[in-house]
Amino acid sequence: MSGSALSRPRRRGLQSVAPLFVDLFERFMPDPFVLAIILTALTAALALLIAPKGSPELIVSTWYAGLFAILGFAFQMILILATGHALAHAPVIERLLHRLVALARTPNQAVVLTFLVAAAASLLNWGFGLVVGAILAREVARQVRVDFGWLVAAAYSGFVVWASGLSSSIALTQASHGNALNIVEKITGQVLPLSETVFAAFNWVPTLLIVLIMPVVFIAIRPADADVNAFVPEPEAPHPPKDVSNAPARRMDRSPVGSLFLVAAGLAAVAVLWLEGKLALDVNMVILIFLIAGIGLHGSPVAYGDAMKNAARQTGGMMLQYPFYGGIMGIMSGTGLADSISKAFVAVSSDHTLPFWSYICSLIITFFVPSGGGHWAVQGPFVVPAAATLHASMAGSAMAVAMGEQVANMLQPFWALPVVAMAGIGIQRVMGYTVVTFVVTGVIYALALLLLI
């Protein structure tokens, strides 16, 4: 046997597949901002070729309108991420994460712990899940020798269940009376409570299966020892030193009174809404909960302000790209391109298969509009009338769009940006592993939509 053959790492099963994907992504995947530009050009070309109203003038005008129409929603999404980041860096949460890190002693334990914690946090709040997963991966990599790309991929893969959890943009907006994105209510007059979407069997059964199966999958694709890239990231910037001077202004900065006032105000607002029967777990309420939780746990307004400044550094890529994906959304909806795509799937659907085909359509649209709420604004106006016409499950059709969104995110790098920024690793190496997550979870959710509705 030749020396070169002896030096090759021995790989078995999925171990031989993952390195191939990693190599392909590192060689051919452009920077996410470049990808957004490419998708913009591709959307314009498709609109020109197949959209019913795809004139050059309308394409340009709808692109311009979309750039700015999304800003309000974009700020909501950035606030969810930033408040989740700040909450994850509260001292009590950091101590809890350090205790969790101590549980991992081997690579397999490290990847299981990282995925499960990220998935649990994502089910609670998608921004919190992204942040916790990235932080945990950084800390675990300092303790256990693991392939860092593989570990960060496990952290990001926990995000694959976010739209099936409590911060699901589509489920929350359909449960919110009068919400601008409650397309179900606008068309049918019906409000879908979370009991019919997030807590329905067709959603929680596949989600539970994914939480149980994906750790096993990541163990199976663990890089061979000779392939391990045990990069250890630099520590995050330490908390700024506290100003311990006794000046009145500095005492006010350190005082918890301002924080307690805001927490009390937030709780009072929740109480008033509950008493008036208007309390709903919508996007704004999720932001409020994480805002007052973070303010309370950080102790003083200045401490929370510092945490938010640190969080803002992780949102730069999203802030840059959101308007351009808004432009893509504008082209797709304004020219009728999304209508053409959706109708092609509706044409082959029945009352039973509409959720499944809505899911397949969602997988495609997510690459052009990687935002749950923005995506729903594009696809919802065609899925909901189809469900009403075919007498298909309205909740199932809506959640199918959400499921397709979260699964396709494993190939669309937009939401991976804050994770890799916090972890300190190139996005291409991470996406080479999450393609496996895309395949496994994609099959599980597809089967659930066919068998459980």
Short mmCIF file of C-alpha atoms in Angstrom, two decimals:
data_model
loop_
_atom_site.label_atom_id
_atom_site.label_comp_id
_atom_site.label_asym_id
_atom_site.label_seq_id
_atom_site.Cartn_x
_atom_site.Cartn_y
_atom_site.Cartn_z
CA MET A 1 0.00 0.00 0.00
CA SER A 2 1.34 3.42 -0.96
CA GLY A 3 2.32 6.03 1.59
CA SER A 4 -0.28 8.45 0.23
CA ALA A 5 -3.00 5.87 0.76
CA LEU A 6 -1.86 5.30 4.32
CA SER A 7 -1.98 9.03 5.01
CA ARG A 8 -5.56 9.45 3.87
CA PRO A 9 -8.10 9.75 6.72
CA ARG A 10 -10.42 6.79 7.05
CA ARG A 11 -14.01 7.92 6.54
CA ARG A 12 -17.17 5.87 6.87
CA GLY A 13 -20.73 6.52 5.72
CA LEU A 14 -21.81 10.14 6.05
CA GLN A 15 -18.30 11.06 7.16
CA SER A 16 -17.31 10.85 3.50
CA VAL A 17 -20.22 13.02 2.33
CA ALA A 18 -19.83 16.04 4.62
CA PRO A 19 -16.24 16.94 3.52
CA LEU A 20 -17.44 16.94 -0.10
CA PHE A 21 -20.15 19.51 0.68
CA VAL A 22 -17.72 21.61 2.73
CA ASP A 23 -15.31 21.71 -0.20
CA LEU A 24 -18.07 22.61 -2.66
CA PHE A 25 -19.36 25.47 -0.51
CA GLU A 26 -15.89 26.84 0.17
CA ARG A 27 -15.09 26.81 -3.55
CA PHE A 28 -18.33 28.05 -5.07
CA MET A 29 -20.41 29.93 -2.48
CA PRO A 30 -19.91 33.72 -2.74
CA ASP A 31 -20.13 36.22 0.09
CA PRO A 32 -23.76 36.52 1.31
CA PHE A 33 -24.01 40.13 0.12
CA VAL A 34 -22.78 39.10 -3.33
CA LEU A 35 -25.38 36.31 -3.25
CA ALA A 36 -28.09 38.89 -2.49
CA ILE A 37 -26.99 40.87 -5.56
CA ILE A 38 -27.03 37.72 -7.71
CA LEU A 39 -30.53 36.83 -6.46
CA THR A 40 -31.71 40.37 -7.24
CA ALA A 41 -30.48 40.06 -10.82
CA LEU A 42 -31.99 36.57 -11.15
CA THR A 43 -35.36 37.76 -9.81
CA ALA A 44 -35.40 40.66 -12.26
CA ALA A 45 -34.57 38.31 -15.14
CA LEU A 46 -37.29 35.82 -14.16
CA ALA A 47 -39.82 38.64 -13.80
CA LEU A 48 -38.90 39.91 -17.25
CA LEU A 49 -39.29 36.43 -18.77
CA ILE A 50 -42.31 34.88 -17.04
CA ALA A 51 -44.12 37.40 -14.82
CA PRO A 52 -47.46 38.66 -16.18
CA LYS A 53 -46.47 42.29 -15.53
CA GLY A 54 -42.71 42.02 -15.95
CA SER A 55 -41.95 45.22 -17.83
CA PRO A 56 -38.52 46.81 -17.19
CA GLU A 57 -40.15 49.96 -15.81
CA LEU A 58 -42.31 48.04 -13.32
CA ILE A 59 -39.40 45.84 -12.26
CA VAL A 60 -37.31 48.90 -11.41
CA SER A 61 -40.15 50.73 -9.64
CA THR A 62 -41.23 47.70 -7.57
CA TRP A 63 -37.60 47.05 -6.63
CA TYR A 64 -37.24 50.64 -5.42
CA ALA A 65 -40.51 50.46 -3.46
CA GLY A 66 -39.51 47.16 -1.88
CA LEU A 67 -36.16 48.52 -0.71
CA PHE A 68 -37.91 50.80 1.76
CA ALA A 69 -41.26 49.09 2.32
CA ILE A 70 -39.53 46.43 4.40
CA LEU A 71 -37.73 48.78 6.79
CA GLY A 72 -40.34 48.70 9.58
CA PHE A 73 -40.46 44.91 9.60
CA ALA A 74 -36.67 44.71 9.23
CA PHE A 75 -36.23 46.83 12.35
CA GLN A 76 -38.57 44.50 14.25
CA MET A 77 -36.49 41.50 13.21
CA ILE A 78 -33.22 43.21 14.10
CA LEU A 79 -34.67 44.13 17.50
CA ILE A 80 -35.59 40.50 18.13
CA LEU A 81 -32.01 39.47 17.35
CA ALA A 82 -30.47 42.31 19.35
CA THR A 83 -32.68 41.82 22.42
CA GLY A 84 -31.99 38.08 22.25
CA HIS A 85 -28.25 38.77 22.06
CA ALA A 86 -28.41 41.17 25.02
CA LEU A 87 -30.45 38.69 27.06
CA ALA A 88 -27.97 35.89 26.32
CA HIS A 89 -25.18 38.11 27.69
CA ALA A 90 -26.95 38.87 30.96
CA PRO A 91 -24.70 37.71 33.83
CA VAL A 92 -27.13 35.05 35.07
CA ILE A 93 -27.56 33.61 31.55
CA GLU A 94 -23.80 33.63 30.95
CA ARG A 95 -23.24 31.72 34.21
CA LEU A 96 -25.84 29.17 33.14
CA LEU A 97 -24.15 28.75 29.75
CA HIS A 98 -20.75 28.25 31.41
CA ARG A 99 -22.25 25.49 33.55
CA LEU A 100 -23.68 23.86 30.46
CA VAL A 101 -20.31 24.02 28.71
CA ALA A 102 -18.75 22.11 31.59
CA LEU A 103 -21.00 19.13 30.74
CA ALA A 104 -19.26 18.55 27.40
CA ARG A 105 -16.14 16.38 27.64
CA THR A 106 -16.02 14.68 24.23
CA PRO A 107 -16.75 15.86 20.66
CA ASN A 108 -20.01 13.89 20.55
CA GLN A 109 -21.16 15.36 23.86
CA ALA A 110 -20.17 18.81 22.59
CA VAL A 111 -22.23 18.61 19.41
CA VAL A 112 -25.29 17.10 21.15
CA LEU A 113 -25.22 19.77 23.84
CA THR A 114 -24.75 22.60 21.35
CA PHE A 115 -27.56 21.49 19.06
CA LEU A 116 -30.08 20.77 21.81
CA VAL A 117 -29.51 24.06 23.63
CA ALA A 118 -29.68 26.05 20.37
CA ALA A 119 -32.87 24.24 19.32
CA ALA A 120 -34.54 24.77 22.70
CA ALA A 121 -33.63 28.45 22.67
CA SER A 122 -34.83 28.83 19.05
CA LEU A 123 -38.21 27.32 19.93
CA LEU A 124 -38.50 30.00 22.60
CA ASN A 125 -37.21 32.89 20.46
CA TRP A 126 -35.37 32.71 17.17
CA GLY A 127 -33.00 35.59 18.00
CA PHE A 128 -32.17 34.07 21.36
CA GLY A 129 -31.51 30.72 19.69
CA LEU A 130 -29.08 32.17 17.14
CA VAL A 131 -27.13 34.00 19.83
CA VAL A 132 -27.05 31.22 22.41
CA GLY A 133 -25.96 28.68 19.80
CA ALA A 134 -23.06 30.85 18.63
CA ILE A 135 -21.91 31.66 22.16
CA LEU A 136 -22.12 28.04 23.25
CA ALA A 137 -20.13 26.85 20.23
CA ARG A 138 -17.37 29.35 20.99
CA GLU A 139 -17.13 28.31 24.61
CA VAL A 140 -17.33 24.57 23.97
CA ALA A 141 -14.54 24.82 21.37
CA ARG A 142 -12.24 26.19 24.08
CA GLN A 143 -12.81 23.13 26.22
CA VAL A 144 -13.09 20.22 23.75
CA ARG A 145 -11.00 19.58 20.63
CA VAL A 146 -13.63 19.56 17.87
CA ASP A 147 -13.92 20.64 14.26
CA PHE A 148 -15.16 24.19 14.75
CA GLY A 149 -17.12 24.39 11.48
CA TRP A 150 -18.97 21.18 12.39
CA LEU A 151 -19.80 22.52 15.86
CA VAL A 152 -21.01 25.92 14.62
CA ALA A 153 -23.09 24.12 11.99
CA ALA A 154 -24.78 22.18 14.80
CA ALA A 155 -25.46 25.47 16.60
CA TYR A 156 -27.00 27.00 13.47
CA SER A 157 -28.93 23.81 12.75
CA GLY A 158 -30.78 24.30 16.03
CA PHE A 159 -32.37 27.27 14.23
CA VAL A 160 -34.14 24.83 11.86
CA VAL A 161 -37.09 24.60 14.27
CA TRP A 162 -37.56 28.31 15.00
CA ALA A 163 -40.67 28.81 12.84
CA SER A 164 -42.31 25.91 14.64
CA GLY A 165 -41.83 27.65 17.99
CA LEU A 166 -43.18 30.57 19.98
CA SER A 167 -41.55 33.31 17.89
CA SER A 168 -42.78 31.98 14.52
CA SER A 169 -43.50 35.12 12.48
CA ILE A 170 -46.19 33.44 10.40
CA ALA A 171 -47.96 31.75 13.31
CA LEU A 172 -47.82 34.88 15.46
CA THR A 173 -49.17 37.20 12.78
CA GLN A 174 -52.06 34.84 11.96
CA ALA A 175 -52.90 34.74 15.66
CA SER A 176 -52.90 38.56 15.94
CA HIS A 177 -56.23 40.26 15.22
CA GLY A 178 -55.80 43.23 12.91
CA ASN A 179 -52.13 42.52 12.12
CA ALA A 180 -51.10 43.84 8.71
CA LEU A 181 -49.72 40.39 7.81
CA ASN A 182 -52.74 38.42 9.07
CA ILE A 183 -53.70 37.39 5.57
CA VAL A 184 -55.93 34.58 6.82
CA GLU A 185 -58.09 37.08 8.71
CA LYS A 186 -58.16 39.53 5.80
CA ILE A 187 -59.43 36.89 3.38
CA THR A 188 -61.53 34.61 5.60
CA GLY A 189 -62.23 36.66 8.72
CA GLN A 190 -60.64 33.87 10.77
CA VAL A 191 -57.88 34.26 13.36
CA LEU A 192 -55.70 31.17 13.79
CA PRO A 193 -54.76 30.62 17.46
CA LEU A 194 -51.41 29.04 18.23
CA SER A 195 -53.26 25.89 19.33
CA GLU A 196 -54.06 25.27 15.63
CA THR A 197 -50.59 26.08 14.32
CA VAL A 198 -47.58 25.85 16.65
CA PHE A 199 -49.21 23.36 19.05
CA ALA A 200 -50.89 21.20 16.40
CA ALA A 201 -49.65 17.61 16.02
CA PHE A 202 -48.57 18.14 12.40
CA ASN A 203 -46.10 20.72 13.72
CA TRP A 204 -44.85 19.48 17.08
CA VAL A 205 -44.49 15.81 16.13
CA PRO A 206 -41.93 16.41 13.31
CA THR A 207 -40.26 19.11 15.37
CA LEU A 208 -39.77 16.68 18.26
CA LEU A 209 -38.43 14.05 15.85
CA ILE A 210 -35.92 16.54 14.47
CA VAL A 211 -34.72 17.48 17.96
CA LEU A 212 -34.13 13.78 18.66
CA ILE A 213 -32.67 12.77 15.29
CA MET A 214 -30.35 15.63 14.36
CA PRO A 215 -27.84 15.05 17.20
CA VAL A 216 -27.44 11.49 15.91
CA VAL A 217 -26.97 12.80 12.37
CA PHE A 218 -24.26 15.22 13.47
CA ILE A 219 -22.45 12.45 15.28
CA ALA A 220 -22.61 10.42 12.05
CA ILE A 221 -21.09 13.26 9.97
CA ARG A 222 -18.43 14.12 12.52
CA PRO A 223 -15.17 14.77 10.65
CA ALA A 224 -12.52 12.10 10.84
CA ASP A 225 -9.74 12.93 13.31
CA ALA A 226 -7.32 13.71 10.49
CA ASP A 227 -9.80 16.23 9.02
CA VAL A 228 -10.50 18.14 12.23
CA ASN A 229 -9.94 21.88 11.98
CA ALA A 230 -9.74 22.65 15.70
CA PHE A 231 -9.73 26.41 15.28
CA VAL A 232 -10.22 28.12 18.64
CA PRO A 233 -11.82 31.56 18.30
CA GLU A 234 -10.53 34.61 20.05
CA PRO A 235 -12.43 35.53 23.20
CA GLU A 236 -15.22 38.05 22.83
CA ALA A 237 -14.50 41.59 23.93
CA PRO A 238 -14.74 41.77 27.73
CA HIS A 239 -17.41 43.81 29.42
CA PRO A 240 -16.26 47.43 29.73
CA PRO A 241 -14.91 48.26 33.19
CA LYS A 242 -17.42 49.83 35.50
CA ASP A 243 -16.97 53.46 36.38
CA VAL A 244 -16.82 53.32 40.17
CA SER A 245 -16.56 57.08 40.68
CA ASN A 246 -18.96 58.58 43.16
CA ALA A 247 -20.22 61.41 40.94
CA PRO A 248 -24.02 61.77 40.99
CA ALA A 249 -24.34 60.97 37.27
CA ARG A 250 -22.30 57.78 37.65
CA ARG A 251 -24.40 56.69 40.63
CA MET A 252 -27.48 57.19 38.46
CA ASP A 253 -25.85 55.08 35.72
CA ARG A 254 -25.25 52.21 38.12
CA SER A 255 -28.60 52.46 39.86
CA PRO A 256 -31.16 49.74 39.10
CA VAL A 257 -34.02 52.20 39.59
CA GLY A 258 -34.30 53.06 35.89
CA SER A 259 -34.30 49.38 34.96
CA LEU A 260 -36.93 48.57 37.56
CA PHE A 261 -39.08 51.41 36.24
CA LEU A 262 -38.94 50.04 32.67
CA VAL A 263 -39.60 46.48 33.81
CA ALA A 264 -42.59 47.66 35.84
CA ALA A 265 -43.87 49.65 32.85
CA GLY A 266 -43.53 46.63 30.59
CA LEU A 267 -45.33 44.33 33.02
CA ALA A 268 -48.07 46.94 33.48
CA ALA A 269 -48.57 47.11 29.71
CA VAL A 270 -48.91 43.32 29.55
CA ALA A 271 -51.40 43.39 32.44
CA VAL A 272 -53.52 46.12 30.82
CA LEU A 273 -53.63 44.25 27.50
CA TRP A 274 -54.63 41.07 29.32
CA LEU A 275 -57.41 42.79 31.25
CA GLU A 276 -58.72 44.34 28.02
CA GLY A 277 -58.62 40.98 26.26
CA LYS A 278 -56.09 42.25 23.72
CA LEU A 279 -53.04 40.29 24.86
CA ALA A 280 -51.46 38.36 21.96
CA LEU A 281 -48.06 36.75 21.59
CA ASP A 282 -47.27 38.68 18.41
CA VAL A 283 -43.95 40.05 17.17
CA ASN A 284 -44.13 43.22 19.27
CA MET A 285 -44.98 41.28 22.41
CA VAL A 286 -42.02 38.94 21.88
CA ILE A 287 -39.75 41.98 21.57
CA LEU A 288 -41.22 43.50 24.74
CA ILE A 289 -40.76 40.28 26.74
CA PHE A 290 -37.10 39.92 25.78
CA LEU A 291 -36.50 43.63 26.22
CA ILE A 292 -37.79 43.81 29.79
CA ALA A 293 -36.20 40.45 30.66
CA GLY A 294 -32.83 41.67 29.43
CA ILE A 295 -33.14 45.03 31.17
CA GLY A 296 -34.10 43.35 34.42
CA LEU A 297 -31.34 40.74 34.34
CA HIS A 298 -28.59 43.22 33.46
CA GLY A 299 -29.43 45.29 36.53
CA SER A 300 -28.75 48.84 35.39
CA PRO A 301 -29.67 50.81 32.26
CA VAL A 302 -26.02 51.41 31.37
CA ALA A 303 -25.19 47.69 31.59
CA TYR A 304 -28.06 46.89 29.26
CA GLY A 305 -27.05 49.72 26.94
CA ASP A 306 -23.54 48.26 26.69
CA ALA A 307 -25.01 44.84 25.91
CA MET A 308 -27.15 46.33 23.13
CA LYS A 309 -24.13 48.13 21.65
CA ASN A 310 -22.34 44.80 21.50
CA ALA A 311 -25.42 43.20 19.92
CA ALA A 312 -25.59 45.92 17.26
CA ARG A 313 -22.15 44.90 15.99
CA GLN A 314 -23.57 41.51 15.01
CA THR A 315 -26.44 42.91 12.94
CA GLY A 316 -24.46 44.85 10.35
CA GLY A 317 -24.71 42.18 7.64
CA MET A 318 -28.44 41.89 8.13
CA MET A 319 -28.95 45.66 8.09
CA LEU A 320 -27.11 45.84 4.78
CA GLN A 321 -28.95 42.97 3.12
CA TYR A 322 -32.51 43.43 4.41
CA PRO A 323 -33.37 46.30 2.00
CA PHE A 324 -32.13 44.29 -0.96
CA TYR A 325 -34.24 41.30 -0.02
CA GLY A 326 -37.09 43.78 0.38
CA GLY A 327 -36.39 44.85 -3.20
CA ILE A 328 -36.55 41.22 -4.31
CA MET A 329 -39.84 40.86 -2.46
CA GLY A 330 -41.13 43.98 -4.19
CA ILE A 331 -40.29 42.61 -7.64
CA MET A 332 -41.83 39.21 -6.90
CA SER A 333 -45.10 40.59 -5.60
CA GLY A 334 -45.40 43.70 -7.79
CA THR A 335 -44.79 41.97 -11.12
CA GLY A 336 -46.81 38.86 -10.33
CA LEU A 337 -43.75 36.59 -10.33
CA ALA A 338 -44.65 35.08 -6.95
CA ASP A 339 -48.21 34.62 -8.20
CA SER A 340 -46.93 32.65 -11.19
CA ILE A 341 -44.73 30.41 -9.02
CA SER A 342 -47.46 29.76 -6.46
CA LYS A 343 -50.17 29.09 -9.05
CA ALA A 344 -47.95 26.48 -10.68
CA PHE A 345 -47.94 24.56 -7.39
CA VAL A 346 -51.62 25.21 -6.61
CA ALA A 347 -52.57 23.82 -10.01
CA VAL A 348 -51.34 20.35 -9.02
CA SER A 349 -52.76 20.46 -5.48
CA SER A 350 -55.79 18.94 -3.81
CA ASP A 351 -57.29 19.67 -0.41
CA HIS A 352 -54.93 17.06 1.06
CA THR A 353 -51.74 17.96 -0.82
CA LEU A 354 -51.95 21.78 -0.79
CA PRO A 355 -49.90 22.07 2.46
CA PHE A 356 -47.20 19.83 0.97
CA TRP A 357 -46.97 21.79 -2.28
CA SER A 358 -47.07 25.08 -0.36
CA TYR A 359 -44.07 23.73 1.57
CA ILE A 360 -42.17 22.89 -1.63
CA CYS A 361 -42.97 26.34 -3.01
CA SER A 362 -41.77 27.89 0.25
CA LEU A 363 -38.42 26.13 -0.06
CA ILE A 364 -37.90 27.93 -3.37
CA ILE A 365 -39.20 31.36 -2.36
CA THR A 366 -37.06 31.41 0.80
CA PHE A 367 -33.92 31.70 -1.32
CA PHE A 368 -35.29 34.99 -2.68
CA VAL A 369 -37.03 36.24 0.48
CA PRO A 370 -35.28 34.76 3.57
CA SER A 371 -37.57 36.29 6.17
CA GLY A 372 -40.58 34.61 7.70
CA GLY A 373 -42.81 37.68 7.72
CA GLY A 374 -41.60 39.08 4.41
CA HIS A 375 -41.88 35.64 2.85
CA TRP A 376 -45.45 35.31 4.09
CA ALA A 377 -46.29 38.69 2.55
CA VAL A 378 -45.21 37.24 -0.80
CA GLN A 379 -46.63 33.71 -0.63
CA GLY A 380 -49.53 34.12 1.80
CA PRO A 381 -51.83 36.04 -0.58
CA PHE A 382 -51.80 33.04 -2.93
CA VAL A 383 -51.76 30.16 -0.44
CA VAL A 384 -54.69 31.39 1.67
CA PRO A 385 -57.18 31.82 -1.20
CA ALA A 386 -56.12 28.43 -2.57
CA ALA A 387 -56.74 26.82 0.81
CA ALA A 388 -60.16 28.48 0.99
CA THR A 389 -61.07 27.37 -2.56
CA LEU A 390 -59.87 23.78 -2.08
CA HIS A 391 -61.21 23.58 1.52
CA ALA A 392 -57.70 22.59 2.61
CA SER A 393 -56.35 23.01 6.12
CA MET A 394 -55.80 26.74 6.58
CA ALA A 395 -53.50 26.25 9.57
CA GLY A 396 -51.62 23.46 7.81
CA SER A 397 -51.11 25.53 4.66
CA ALA A 398 -49.86 28.52 6.64
CA MET A 399 -47.47 26.45 8.76
CA ALA A 400 -46.23 24.66 5.63
CA VAL A 401 -44.89 28.01 4.45
CA ALA A 402 -43.22 28.48 7.85
CA MET A 403 -41.70 24.99 7.72
CA GLY A 404 -40.29 25.56 4.26
CA GLU A 405 -38.81 28.85 5.45
CA GLN A 406 -36.92 27.31 8.36
CA VAL A 407 -35.66 24.31 6.40
CA ALA A 408 -34.43 26.39 3.44
CA ASN A 409 -32.52 28.62 5.85
CA MET A 410 -30.05 25.76 6.16
CA LEU A 411 -28.95 26.59 2.58
CA GLN A 412 -29.77 30.34 2.46
CA PRO A 413 -26.97 32.08 4.39
CA PHE A 414 -28.86 35.23 5.45
CA TRP A 415 -29.67 34.11 9.01
CA ALA A 416 -26.30 32.41 9.44
CA LEU A 417 -24.59 35.81 9.23
CA PRO A 418 -24.92 36.77 12.93
CA VAL A 419 -23.97 33.23 13.99
CA VAL A 420 -20.71 33.10 12.04
CA ALA A 421 -19.95 36.71 13.02
CA MET A 422 -20.24 35.87 16.72
CA ALA A 423 -18.47 32.54 16.31
CA GLY A 424 -15.65 33.96 14.19
CA ILE A 425 -15.62 31.52 11.26
CA GLY A 426 -16.20 31.61 7.51
CA ILE A 427 -19.79 30.94 6.49
CA GLN A 428 -18.87 28.55 3.67
CA ARG A 429 -17.43 25.92 6.01
CA VAL A 430 -20.56 25.99 8.16
CA MET A 431 -23.01 25.72 5.26
CA GLY A 432 -21.15 22.66 3.99
CA TYR A 433 -22.52 20.78 7.00
CA THR A 434 -25.96 22.38 7.21
CA VAL A 435 -26.82 21.03 3.75
CA VAL A 436 -27.18 17.67 5.56
CA THR A 437 -29.59 19.33 8.00
CA PHE A 438 -31.54 20.66 5.02
CA VAL A 439 -31.98 17.17 3.56
CA VAL A 440 -32.91 15.38 6.81
CA THR A 441 -35.30 17.98 8.19
CA GLY A 442 -36.75 18.67 4.75
CA VAL A 443 -37.88 15.06 4.44
CA ILE A 444 -39.29 14.93 7.98
CA TYR A 445 -41.46 18.03 7.62
CA ALA A 446 -42.63 16.96 4.14
CA LEU A 447 -43.81 13.59 5.47
CA ALA A 448 -45.55 15.25 8.40
CA LEU A 449 -47.53 17.50 6.07
CA LEU A 450 -48.61 14.50 4.00
CA LEU A 451 -49.38 12.11 6.86
CA LEU A 452 -50.56 14.22 9.82
CA ILE A 453 -52.99 16.69 8.22
#
